[in-house]
Short mmCIF file of C-alpha atoms in Angstrom, two decimals:
data_model
loop_
_atom_site.label_atom_id
_atom_site.label_comp_id
_atom_site.label_asym_id
_atom_site.label_seq_id
_atom_site.Cartn_x
_atom_site.Cartn_y
_atom_site.Cartn_z
CA UNK A 1 50.94 17.51 -1.27
CA UNK A 2 50.79 14.35 0.83
CA UNK A 3 53.95 12.38 0.14
CA UNK A 4 53.32 9.32 2.26
CA UNK A 5 50.80 7.88 4.70
CA UNK A 6 50.65 5.10 7.24
CA UNK A 7 47.83 3.76 9.40
CA UNK A 8 48.64 2.04 12.68
CA UNK A 9 46.54 0.47 15.43
CA UNK A 10 46.40 2.32 18.76
CA UNK A 11 48.14 -0.44 20.65
CA UNK A 12 51.35 0.45 22.44
CA UNK A 13 53.39 -2.37 20.86
CA UNK A 14 52.37 -1.12 17.40
CA UNK A 15 53.41 2.50 17.86
CA UNK A 16 56.95 1.67 16.79
CA UNK A 17 55.69 1.35 13.20
CA UNK A 18 54.38 4.91 13.25
CA UNK A 19 57.52 6.21 14.91
CA UNK A 20 59.73 4.45 12.34
CA UNK A 21 57.59 5.95 9.55
CA UNK A 22 58.06 9.46 10.93
CA UNK A 23 61.81 8.93 11.38
CA UNK A 24 62.05 7.83 7.73
CA UNK A 25 60.05 10.89 6.59
CA UNK A 26 62.10 13.32 8.68
CA UNK A 27 65.32 11.79 7.38
CA UNK A 28 64.10 11.91 3.77
CA UNK A 29 63.13 15.57 4.26
CA UNK A 30 66.76 16.36 5.04
CA UNK A 31 66.61 17.05 8.76
CA UNK A 32 69.87 16.54 10.64
CA UNK A 33 70.07 13.51 12.92
CA UNK A 34 69.63 15.49 16.14
CA UNK A 35 66.45 17.08 14.77
CA UNK A 36 65.19 13.70 13.55
CA UNK A 37 65.58 12.43 17.10
CA UNK A 38 63.53 15.34 18.43
CA UNK A 39 60.76 14.67 15.91
CA UNK A 40 60.89 11.00 16.87
CA UNK A 41 60.51 11.89 20.54
CA UNK A 42 57.60 14.28 19.97
CA UNK A 43 55.89 11.61 17.84
CA UNK A 44 56.25 8.95 20.51
CA UNK A 45 54.81 11.30 23.10
CA UNK A 46 51.82 12.19 20.93
CA UNK A 47 51.03 8.61 19.89
CA UNK A 48 51.15 7.37 23.49
CA UNK A 49 48.83 10.20 24.56
CA UNK A 50 46.38 9.46 21.75
CA UNK A 51 46.26 5.82 22.86
CA UNK A 52 45.54 6.82 26.45
CA UNK A 53 43.15 9.73 25.97
CA UNK A 54 41.43 9.31 22.60
CA UNK A 55 40.97 5.55 22.91
CA UNK A 56 40.81 4.76 26.64
CA UNK A 57 40.30 1.03 27.03
CA UNK A 58 39.68 0.44 23.34
CA UNK A 59 41.59 0.09 20.10
CA UNK A 60 41.30 2.29 17.06
CA UNK A 61 43.66 3.57 14.42
CA UNK A 62 45.88 6.57 13.84
CA UNK A 63 46.69 7.86 10.37
CA UNK A 64 49.94 9.71 9.87
CA UNK A 65 50.39 11.88 6.78
CA UNK A 66 53.73 13.28 5.74
CA UNK A 67 53.52 16.48 3.72
CA UNK A 68 56.01 19.01 2.46
CA UNK A 69 54.79 22.34 1.17
CA UNK A 70 56.37 25.35 -0.50
CA UNK A 71 56.93 27.10 2.84
CA UNK A 72 60.01 24.99 3.42
CA UNK A 73 58.64 23.00 6.27
CA UNK A 74 57.84 19.40 7.03
CA UNK A 75 54.26 18.75 8.07
CA UNK A 76 53.23 15.67 10.00
CA UNK A 77 49.52 15.18 10.48
CA UNK A 78 48.15 12.69 12.98
CA UNK A 79 44.45 11.93 12.77
CA UNK A 80 42.24 9.56 14.70
CA UNK A 81 38.53 8.99 15.23
CA UNK A 82 38.71 8.51 18.98
CA UNK A 83 37.16 10.66 21.67
CA UNK A 84 37.84 14.38 21.33
CA UNK A 85 41.37 14.88 22.64
CA UNK A 86 43.24 18.12 22.29
CA UNK A 87 46.74 17.60 23.71
CA UNK A 88 47.24 21.35 23.79
CA UNK A 89 44.37 21.63 26.29
CA UNK A 90 46.17 19.59 28.93
CA UNK A 91 47.28 21.84 31.78
CA UNK A 92 50.93 22.81 31.89
CA UNK A 93 52.73 20.60 34.34
CA UNK A 94 54.23 22.21 37.42
CA UNK A 95 57.99 21.61 37.58
CA UNK A 96 59.31 22.38 41.07
CA UNK A 97 62.96 21.52 41.67
CA UNK A 98 62.04 19.44 44.71
CA UNK A 99 61.31 15.90 43.54
CA UNK A 100 58.87 15.29 46.38
CA UNK A 101 56.59 18.03 45.12
CA UNK A 102 56.64 16.91 41.52
CA UNK A 103 53.79 15.00 39.97
CA UNK A 104 54.94 11.83 38.22
CA UNK A 105 54.20 12.22 34.53
CA UNK A 106 52.69 14.96 32.39
CA UNK A 107 55.96 15.72 30.63
CA UNK A 108 55.13 14.32 27.20
CA UNK A 109 53.08 17.31 26.07
CA UNK A 110 55.70 19.70 27.39
CA UNK A 111 58.31 17.93 25.25
CA UNK A 112 56.06 18.14 22.18
CA UNK A 113 55.38 21.84 22.64
CA UNK A 114 59.04 22.63 23.20
CA UNK A 115 60.58 20.50 20.48
CA UNK A 116 58.20 21.15 17.58
CA UNK A 117 58.27 24.50 15.78
CA UNK A 118 54.47 24.63 15.77
CA UNK A 119 51.70 22.32 16.93
CA UNK A 120 48.03 22.69 16.03
CA UNK A 121 44.89 20.77 16.91
CA UNK A 122 41.56 20.66 15.10
CA UNK A 123 38.45 18.61 15.63
CA UNK A 124 37.04 18.06 12.17
CA UNK A 125 33.88 15.98 12.04
CA UNK A 126 34.66 12.88 14.07
CA UNK A 127 38.41 13.32 13.75
CA UNK A 128 41.11 14.62 16.04
CA UNK A 129 43.79 16.18 13.85
CA UNK A 130 47.15 17.20 15.28
CA UNK A 131 49.77 18.77 13.06
CA UNK A 132 53.48 19.13 13.76
CA UNK A 133 55.26 21.75 11.71
CA UNK A 134 59.04 21.45 11.51
CA UNK A 135 61.19 23.96 9.69
CA UNK A 136 63.61 22.43 7.23
CA UNK A 137 67.27 23.47 7.16
CA UNK A 138 68.18 25.95 4.42
CA UNK B 1 67.68 -1.37 26.84
CA UNK B 2 70.11 -3.14 29.10
CA UNK B 3 71.26 -2.54 32.67
CA UNK B 4 74.31 -4.03 34.31
CA UNK B 5 75.45 -3.31 37.83
CA UNK B 6 78.72 -3.28 39.72
CA UNK B 7 79.32 -2.73 43.41
CA UNK B 8 82.15 -0.28 44.07
CA UNK B 9 82.71 0.19 47.80
CA UNK B 10 79.42 1.67 49.06
CA UNK B 11 78.15 2.63 45.60
CA UNK B 12 76.19 0.51 43.14
CA UNK B 13 77.13 1.63 39.65
CA UNK B 14 74.35 0.85 37.17
CA UNK B 15 75.29 1.07 33.51
CA UNK B 16 72.25 1.77 31.38
CA UNK B 17 72.45 1.24 27.64
CA UNK B 18 70.13 1.71 24.70
CA UNK B 19 66.74 3.39 24.28
CA UNK B 20 64.39 4.14 27.12
CA UNK B 21 60.96 4.63 25.57
CA UNK B 22 57.39 3.53 26.23
CA UNK B 23 58.27 -0.07 25.38
CA UNK B 24 61.50 -0.39 27.37
CA UNK B 25 60.69 1.86 30.35
CA UNK B 26 58.96 -0.95 32.33
CA UNK B 27 62.14 -3.07 32.09
CA UNK B 28 64.21 -0.06 33.09
CA UNK B 29 61.93 0.45 36.09
CA UNK B 30 62.26 -3.19 37.12
CA UNK B 31 66.04 -3.07 36.83
CA UNK B 32 66.18 0.05 39.00
CA UNK B 33 63.72 -1.27 41.56
CA UNK B 34 65.99 -4.21 42.24
CA UNK B 35 68.60 -1.77 43.54
CA UNK B 36 66.34 0.68 45.32
CA UNK B 37 65.60 -1.49 48.34
CA UNK B 38 68.93 -0.95 49.98
CA UNK B 39 69.48 2.60 48.79
CA UNK B 40 69.71 4.42 52.09
CA UNK B 41 72.18 6.57 53.96
CA UNK B 42 75.91 6.34 53.40
CA UNK B 43 76.06 2.55 53.13
CA UNK B 44 74.40 2.14 49.77
CA UNK B 45 74.27 4.83 47.11
CA UNK B 46 73.21 4.54 43.47
CA UNK B 47 75.00 5.94 40.45
CA UNK B 48 73.50 5.63 36.97
CA UNK B 49 76.02 5.69 34.14
CA UNK B 50 73.90 7.01 31.25
CA UNK B 51 76.71 7.23 28.69
CA UNK B 52 75.10 4.42 26.69
CA UNK B 53 71.58 5.90 26.66
CA UNK B 54 70.90 7.58 23.32
CA UNK B 55 67.15 8.17 23.61
CA UNK B 56 64.82 8.82 26.52
CA UNK B 57 61.17 9.76 26.33
CA UNK B 58 58.87 10.85 29.14
CA UNK B 59 58.32 7.17 29.95
CA UNK B 60 61.96 7.03 31.07
CA UNK B 61 61.63 10.29 32.98
CA UNK B 62 58.66 8.82 34.81
CA UNK B 63 60.76 5.84 35.93
CA UNK B 64 63.54 8.13 37.13
CA UNK B 65 61.08 10.36 38.94
CA UNK B 66 59.50 7.42 40.76
CA UNK B 67 62.91 6.04 41.71
CA UNK B 68 64.11 9.42 42.96
CA UNK B 69 61.02 9.87 45.11
CA UNK B 70 61.58 6.46 46.66
CA UNK B 71 65.27 7.18 47.29
CA UNK B 72 64.36 10.44 48.97
CA UNK B 73 61.80 8.71 51.18
CA UNK B 74 64.52 6.27 52.29
CA UNK B 75 67.09 9.04 52.82
CA UNK B 76 69.03 7.47 49.99
CA UNK B 77 71.01 9.08 47.22
CA UNK B 78 70.85 8.41 43.48
CA UNK B 79 72.90 10.45 41.03
CA UNK B 80 73.45 10.35 37.27
CA UNK B 81 76.54 10.62 35.13
CA UNK B 82 77.59 11.05 31.50
CA UNK B 83 74.34 12.13 29.84
CA UNK B 84 74.42 12.29 26.05
CA UNK B 85 73.40 15.62 24.45
CA UNK B 86 69.86 14.50 23.58
CA UNK B 87 69.23 13.33 27.12
CA UNK B 88 70.67 16.57 28.46
CA UNK B 89 68.16 18.45 26.30
CA UNK B 90 65.24 16.35 27.56
CA UNK B 91 66.41 16.91 31.14
CA UNK B 92 66.68 20.65 30.55
CA UNK B 93 63.17 20.93 29.10
CA UNK B 94 61.67 18.91 31.93
CA UNK B 95 63.92 20.61 34.51
CA UNK B 96 65.20 17.22 35.60
CA UNK B 97 68.63 18.86 35.53
CA UNK B 98 67.47 20.75 38.64
CA UNK B 99 66.09 17.65 40.33
CA UNK B 100 69.07 15.31 39.97
CA UNK B 101 72.73 15.66 40.75
CA UNK B 102 74.35 15.10 37.36
CA UNK B 103 78.07 14.65 36.75
CA UNK B 104 79.98 14.74 33.47
CA UNK B 105 81.73 11.42 34.12
CA UNK B 106 81.35 8.37 36.35
CA UNK B 107 84.69 9.19 37.96
CA UNK B 108 83.52 12.71 38.86
CA UNK B 109 80.31 11.31 40.32
CA UNK B 110 82.18 8.78 42.44
CA UNK B 111 84.55 11.46 43.72
CA UNK B 112 81.54 13.45 44.90
CA UNK B 113 79.64 10.46 46.29
CA UNK B 114 82.29 8.38 47.99
CA UNK B 115 86.06 8.81 48.28
CA UNK B 116 86.54 5.07 48.84
CA UNK B 117 84.53 4.22 45.72
CA UNK B 118 86.46 6.77 43.67
CA UNK B 119 89.73 5.16 44.72
CA UNK B 120 88.45 1.67 43.94
CA UNK B 121 87.12 2.63 40.49
CA UNK B 122 89.41 1.97 37.57
CA UNK B 123 87.40 3.60 34.77
CA UNK B 124 86.92 7.19 33.63
#
């Protein structure tokens, strides 16, 4: 059951609205503050990537749906109608300890993959759909 | 996000406060850049007090990475101190904890960086 939805423009200054929406949903779902912060971070990383890769040089919208099901998890679904963009397809970033050998960037997807309990991507019709699944505390 | 700086002997202590995300990272980068020019050798080292930073996304990591590369190219040294738990977690995931020298307190960082700065510092 979808409990709440927001639609935001894919402009960097507007992403804060989507992030605030997710923070409110995660808090309402009963996640502890540290976990809310992790969900917030993963959301920021995803929204910024959607802006860059699904809508390069143009503006569109992102819909965020907040759902809770009977499997005791919080579901956040991010959908857009931009170019096909599967964040899980991006190559894993190499992380050598020597700063000189490190690429600058590429860490956002790593943070998403690590911090969320499960991440899925589907291309349905003209839509990119990314889902974050976050287990709720018992 | 706010940065304030203080010269302590041969160390510039930069206190960073607030959130470093995709909206504030450019300001963070500008604030750091202002101190990177002279960061070289023993005469001018940088210490970032991160005790006031409660959120950092990859946009902040990107700024730190760029600054660290520049410091290295200039044979300079930039270290970090007093990371909050969430920032420690982000550093661990991204292995930034292996890239940077990180100290639990500003005092501990100064003791490792510069004996004269540690003596001159009156904080913790």
